[in-house]
Amino acid sequence: MVNLTINGTEHQVEADADMPLLWFIRDLLGLTGTKFGCGMAQCGACTVHLDGVAVRSCQTFVGDVGDAKITTIEGISGKVAETLQTVWADLDVPQCGYCQSGQLMSATELLTGNPKPTDEDIDAAMAGNLCRCATYHRIRAGIHEAAKRLEA
């Protein structure tokens, strides 16, 4: 039996400790906003927050989470996350959208810790998130715009 707190709710589910967190979230809880991409923590589609830190849930195992609070795209909230979501819609950042939950999770961590990121800061923070549609310029513009709106 595993106890995990996801999006503010405690879940007690029968699961093996070596189950990837991604499968726990998607298959056992039915939260499908976090996506499977590569399964090797290389693409970022599966990004969630553990105590506010972006991690790849495909390579984070249920038994390794401990007491950390998990936040998925369905549970992300607060001024930074809400501003990013608004900007994403305003600037039409996504194209196919598959990677965007991971992009938003990484961007939220970035702007929470660095409210005025440079292009280099954005590149470093977002480097682990791949976009098959190559909307990187729109993602960067969205992060800059969100930073401006948060500063205002």
PDB file of C-alpha atoms in Angstrom:
ATOM      1  CA  MET A   1       0.000   0.000   0.000  1.00  0.00           C
ATOM      2  CA  VAL A   2       1.352   3.425  -0.985  1.00  0.00           C
ATOM      3  CA  ASN A   3       0.296   6.790   0.443  1.00  0.00           C
ATOM      4  CA  LEU A   4       0.972   9.786  -1.781  1.00  0.00           C
ATOM      5  CA  THR A   5      -0.302  13.345  -1.623  1.00  0.00           C
ATOM      6  CA  ILE A   6      -1.156  14.511  -5.125  1.00  0.00           C
ATOM      7  CA  ASN A   7      -2.711  17.902  -5.811  1.00  0.00           C
ATOM      8  CA  GLY A   8      -3.498  18.304  -2.126  1.00  0.00           C
ATOM      9  CA  THR A   9      -5.342  15.009  -1.763  1.00  0.00           C
ATOM     10  CA  GLU A  10      -3.904  11.971  -0.021  1.00  0.00           C
ATOM     11  CA  HIS A  11      -4.217   8.768  -2.028  1.00  0.00           C
ATOM     12  CA  GLN A  12      -3.748   5.286  -0.601  1.00  0.00           C
ATOM     13  CA  VAL A  13      -3.377   2.816  -3.435  1.00  0.00           C
ATOM     14  CA  GLU A  14      -2.011  -0.683  -3.831  1.00  0.00           C
ATOM     15  CA  ALA A  15       1.154  -0.190  -5.888  1.00  0.00           C
ATOM     16  CA  ASP A  16       4.698  -1.486  -6.057  1.00  0.00           C
ATOM     17  CA  ALA A  17       7.431   0.837  -4.802  1.00  0.00           C
ATOM     18  CA  ASP A  18       9.258   0.466  -8.131  1.00  0.00           C
ATOM     19  CA  MET A  19       6.253   1.663 -10.175  1.00  0.00           C
ATOM     20  CA  PRO A  20       7.036   4.868 -12.060  1.00  0.00           C
ATOM     21  CA  LEU A  21       5.133   7.787 -10.588  1.00  0.00           C
ATOM     22  CA  LEU A  22       3.758   8.527 -14.069  1.00  0.00           C
ATOM     23  CA  TRP A  23       1.841   5.235 -14.140  1.00  0.00           C
ATOM     24  CA  PHE A  24       0.537   5.819 -10.617  1.00  0.00           C
ATOM     25  CA  ILE A  25      -0.757   9.253 -11.661  1.00  0.00           C
ATOM     26  CA  ARG A  26      -2.218   8.226 -15.025  1.00  0.00           C
ATOM     27  CA  ASP A  27      -3.298   4.613 -14.575  1.00  0.00           C
ATOM     28  CA  LEU A  28      -4.265   4.386 -10.924  1.00  0.00           C
ATOM     29  CA  LEU A  29      -5.584   7.918 -10.350  1.00  0.00           C
ATOM     30  CA  GLY A  30      -6.817   8.712 -13.866  1.00  0.00           C
ATOM     31  CA  LEU A  31      -5.037  12.089 -14.048  1.00  0.00           C
ATOM     32  CA  THR A  32      -4.079  12.120 -17.715  1.00  0.00           C
ATOM     33  CA  GLY A  33      -2.733  15.671 -18.099  1.00  0.00           C
ATOM     34  CA  THR A  34       0.788  14.419 -17.372  1.00  0.00           C
ATOM     35  CA  LYS A  35       1.921  12.715 -20.565  1.00  0.00           C
ATOM     36  CA  PHE A  36       4.116   9.768 -21.457  1.00  0.00           C
ATOM     37  CA  GLY A  37       6.753  10.837 -23.936  1.00  0.00           C
ATOM     38  CA  CYS A  38       9.980   8.891 -24.081  1.00  0.00           C
ATOM     39  CA  GLY A  39      10.083   6.933 -20.818  1.00  0.00           C
ATOM     40  CA  MET A  40      13.726   7.963 -20.290  1.00  0.00           C
ATOM     41  CA  ALA A  41      13.353  11.404 -18.663  1.00  0.00           C
ATOM     42  CA  GLN A  42      14.644  13.054 -21.837  1.00  0.00           C
ATOM     43  CA  CYS A  43      11.581  14.828 -23.268  1.00  0.00           C
ATOM     44  CA  GLY A  44       9.840  16.436 -20.254  1.00  0.00           C
ATOM     45  CA  ALA A  45       6.267  15.477 -21.211  1.00  0.00           C
ATOM     46  CA  CYS A  46       5.880  13.715 -17.856  1.00  0.00           C
ATOM     47  CA  THR A  47       7.055  16.638 -15.699  1.00  0.00           C
ATOM     48  CA  VAL A  48       5.403  17.078 -12.302  1.00  0.00           C
ATOM     49  CA  HIS A  49       6.456  18.967  -9.171  1.00  0.00           C
ATOM     50  CA  LEU A  50       7.759  17.287  -6.039  1.00  0.00           C
ATOM     51  CA  ASP A  51       7.581  19.934  -3.328  1.00  0.00           C
ATOM     52  CA  GLY A  52       7.750  22.583  -6.068  1.00  0.00           C
ATOM     53  CA  VAL A  53      10.697  21.093  -7.940  1.00  0.00           C
ATOM     54  CA  ALA A  54      10.160  19.886 -11.512  1.00  0.00           C
ATOM     55  CA  VAL A  55      10.932  16.161 -11.909  1.00  0.00           C
ATOM     56  CA  ARG A  56      10.328  13.584 -14.614  1.00  0.00           C
ATOM     57  CA  SER A  57       7.654  11.226 -13.349  1.00  0.00           C
ATOM     58  CA  CYS A  58       8.570   8.444 -15.796  1.00  0.00           C
ATOM     59  CA  GLN A  59      11.855   7.920 -13.928  1.00  0.00           C
ATOM     60  CA  THR A  60      10.705   8.868 -10.420  1.00  0.00           C
ATOM     61  CA  PHE A  61       9.513   5.799  -8.577  1.00  0.00           C
ATOM     62  CA  VAL A  62       6.578   5.699  -6.182  1.00  0.00           C
ATOM     63  CA  GLY A  63       8.803   4.311  -3.420  1.00  0.00           C
ATOM     64  CA  ASP A  64      11.217   7.242  -3.733  1.00  0.00           C
ATOM     65  CA  VAL A  65       8.641  10.017  -3.271  1.00  0.00           C
ATOM     66  CA  GLY A  66       8.392   9.720   0.516  1.00  0.00           C
ATOM     67  CA  ASP A  67       6.445  12.560   2.112  1.00  0.00           C
ATOM     68  CA  ALA A  68       6.947  14.962  -0.799  1.00  0.00           C
ATOM     69  CA  LYS A  69       3.851  16.700  -2.108  1.00  0.00           C
ATOM     70  CA  ILE A  70       3.206  15.981  -5.772  1.00  0.00           C
ATOM     71  CA  THR A  71       1.580  18.516  -8.073  1.00  0.00           C
ATOM     72  CA  THR A  72       0.444  17.635 -11.573  1.00  0.00           C
ATOM     73  CA  ILE A  73      -0.784  19.961 -14.303  1.00  0.00           C
ATOM     74  CA  GLU A  74      -4.329  19.370 -13.025  1.00  0.00           C
ATOM     75  CA  GLY A  75      -3.404  20.741  -9.599  1.00  0.00           C
ATOM     76  CA  ILE A  76      -1.029  23.546 -10.445  1.00  0.00           C
ATOM     77  CA  SER A  77      -2.228  26.866  -9.086  1.00  0.00           C
ATOM     78  CA  GLY A  78      -1.076  30.207  -7.818  1.00  0.00           C
ATOM     79  CA  LYS A  79      -0.233  33.498  -9.435  1.00  0.00           C
ATOM     80  CA  VAL A  80       2.732  32.237 -11.472  1.00  0.00           C
ATOM     81  CA  ALA A  81       0.951  29.171 -12.854  1.00  0.00           C
ATOM     82  CA  GLU A  82      -2.242  31.059 -13.607  1.00  0.00           C
ATOM     83  CA  THR A  83      -0.342  33.862 -15.349  1.00  0.00           C
ATOM     84  CA  LEU A  84       1.558  31.353 -17.481  1.00  0.00           C
ATOM     85  CA  GLN A  85      -1.661  29.569 -18.440  1.00  0.00           C
ATOM     86  CA  THR A  86      -3.272  32.879 -19.429  1.00  0.00           C
ATOM     87  CA  VAL A  87      -0.235  33.934 -21.465  1.00  0.00           C
ATOM     88  CA  TRP A  88      -0.066  30.514 -23.144  1.00  0.00           C
ATOM     89  CA  ALA A  89      -3.637  31.077 -24.390  1.00  0.00           C
ATOM     90  CA  ASP A  90      -3.163  34.778 -25.208  1.00  0.00           C
ATOM     91  CA  LEU A  91      -0.028  34.157 -27.297  1.00  0.00           C
ATOM     92  CA  ASP A  92      -1.247  30.860 -28.765  1.00  0.00           C
ATOM     93  CA  VAL A  93       1.928  29.155 -27.515  1.00  0.00           C
ATOM     94  CA  PRO A  94       0.967  25.493 -28.089  1.00  0.00           C
ATOM     95  CA  GLN A  95       0.654  23.933 -31.480  1.00  0.00           C
ATOM     96  CA  CYS A  96      -0.289  20.262 -30.999  1.00  0.00           C
ATOM     97  CA  GLY A  97      -0.196  20.720 -27.217  1.00  0.00           C
ATOM     98  CA  TYR A  98       1.181  17.297 -26.271  1.00  0.00           C
ATOM     99  CA  CYS A  99       4.260  18.639 -24.481  1.00  0.00           C
ATOM    100  CA  GLN A 100       2.610  21.677 -22.961  1.00  0.00           C
ATOM    101  CA  SER A 101       1.791  20.272 -19.532  1.00  0.00           C
ATOM    102  CA  GLY A 102       5.494  19.558 -19.063  1.00  0.00           C
ATOM    103  CA  GLN A 103       6.442  22.937 -20.518  1.00  0.00           C
ATOM    104  CA  LEU A 104       4.116  24.727 -18.094  1.00  0.00           C
ATOM    105  CA  MET A 105       5.371  22.733 -15.103  1.00  0.00           C
ATOM    106  CA  SER A 106       8.995  23.626 -15.917  1.00  0.00           C
ATOM    107  CA  ALA A 107       8.147  27.266 -16.679  1.00  0.00           C
ATOM    108  CA  THR A 108       6.278  27.548 -13.376  1.00  0.00           C
ATOM    109  CA  GLU A 109       9.292  26.296 -11.448  1.00  0.00           C
ATOM    110  CA  LEU A 110      11.521  28.726 -13.370  1.00  0.00           C
ATOM    111  CA  LEU A 111       9.414  31.847 -12.751  1.00  0.00           C
ATOM    112  CA  THR A 112       8.772  30.914  -9.128  1.00  0.00           C
ATOM    113  CA  GLY A 113      12.507  30.911  -8.473  1.00  0.00           C
ATOM    114  CA  ASN A 114      13.589  33.528 -11.006  1.00  0.00           C
ATOM    115  CA  PRO A 115      11.008  36.239 -11.713  1.00  0.00           C
ATOM    116  CA  LYS A 116      13.180  37.975 -14.350  1.00  0.00           C
ATOM    117  CA  PRO A 117      14.821  35.231 -16.399  1.00  0.00           C
ATOM    118  CA  THR A 118      17.157  35.967 -19.277  1.00  0.00           C
ATOM    119  CA  ASP A 119      17.045  33.993 -22.516  1.00  0.00           C
ATOM    120  CA  GLU A 120      19.924  31.916 -21.144  1.00  0.00           C
ATOM    121  CA  ASP A 121      18.003  31.222 -17.911  1.00  0.00           C
ATOM    122  CA  ILE A 122      14.978  30.127 -19.936  1.00  0.00           C
ATOM    123  CA  ASP A 123      17.081  27.923 -22.210  1.00  0.00           C
ATOM    124  CA  ALA A 124      18.696  26.233 -19.193  1.00  0.00           C
ATOM    125  CA  ALA A 125      15.421  25.709 -17.321  1.00  0.00           C
ATOM    126  CA  MET A 126      13.513  24.466 -20.350  1.00  0.00           C
ATOM    127  CA  ALA A 127      16.325  22.389 -21.920  1.00  0.00           C
ATOM    128  CA  GLY A 128      14.809  19.099 -20.748  1.00  0.00           C
ATOM    129  CA  ASN A 129      11.471  19.801 -22.430  1.00  0.00           C
ATOM    130  CA  LEU A 130      11.197  18.830 -26.075  1.00  0.00           C
ATOM    131  CA  CYS A 131       8.554  20.153 -28.441  1.00  0.00           C
ATOM    132  CA  ARG A 132       8.024  18.122 -31.586  1.00  0.00           C
ATOM    133  CA  CYS A 133       6.302  21.143 -33.168  1.00  0.00           C
ATOM    134  CA  ALA A 134       9.336  23.354 -32.401  1.00  0.00           C
ATOM    135  CA  THR A 135       7.387  26.153 -30.711  1.00  0.00           C
ATOM    136  CA  TYR A 136      10.440  27.065 -28.638  1.00  0.00           C
ATOM    137  CA  HIS A 137      10.354  30.726 -29.716  1.00  0.00           C
ATOM    138  CA  ARG A 138       6.706  30.979 -28.612  1.00  0.00           C
ATOM    139  CA  ILE A 139       7.474  29.230 -25.315  1.00  0.00           C
ATOM    140  CA  ARG A 140      10.328  31.665 -24.619  1.00  0.00           C
ATOM    141  CA  ALA A 141       8.141  34.641 -25.578  1.00  0.00           C
ATOM    142  CA  GLY A 142       5.406  33.299 -23.301  1.00  0.00           C
ATOM    143  CA  ILE A 143       7.765  33.037 -20.350  1.00  0.00           C
ATOM    144  CA  HIS A 144       9.049  36.582 -20.926  1.00  0.00           C
ATOM    145  CA  GLU A 145       5.478  37.902 -21.202  1.00  0.00           C
ATOM    146  CA  ALA A 146       4.419  36.088 -18.030  1.00  0.00           C
ATOM    147  CA  ALA A 147       7.407  37.580 -16.214  1.00  0.00           C
ATOM    148  CA  LYS A 148       6.360  41.073 -17.360  1.00  0.00           C
ATOM    149  CA  ARG A 149       2.778  40.540 -16.245  1.00  0.00           C
ATOM    150  CA  LEU A 150       3.859  39.175 -12.882  1.00  0.00           C
ATOM    151  CA  GLU A 151       6.114  42.189 -12.337  1.00  0.00           C
ATOM    152  CA  ALA A 152       3.342  44.680 -13.130  1.00  0.00           C
TER     153      ALA A 152
END
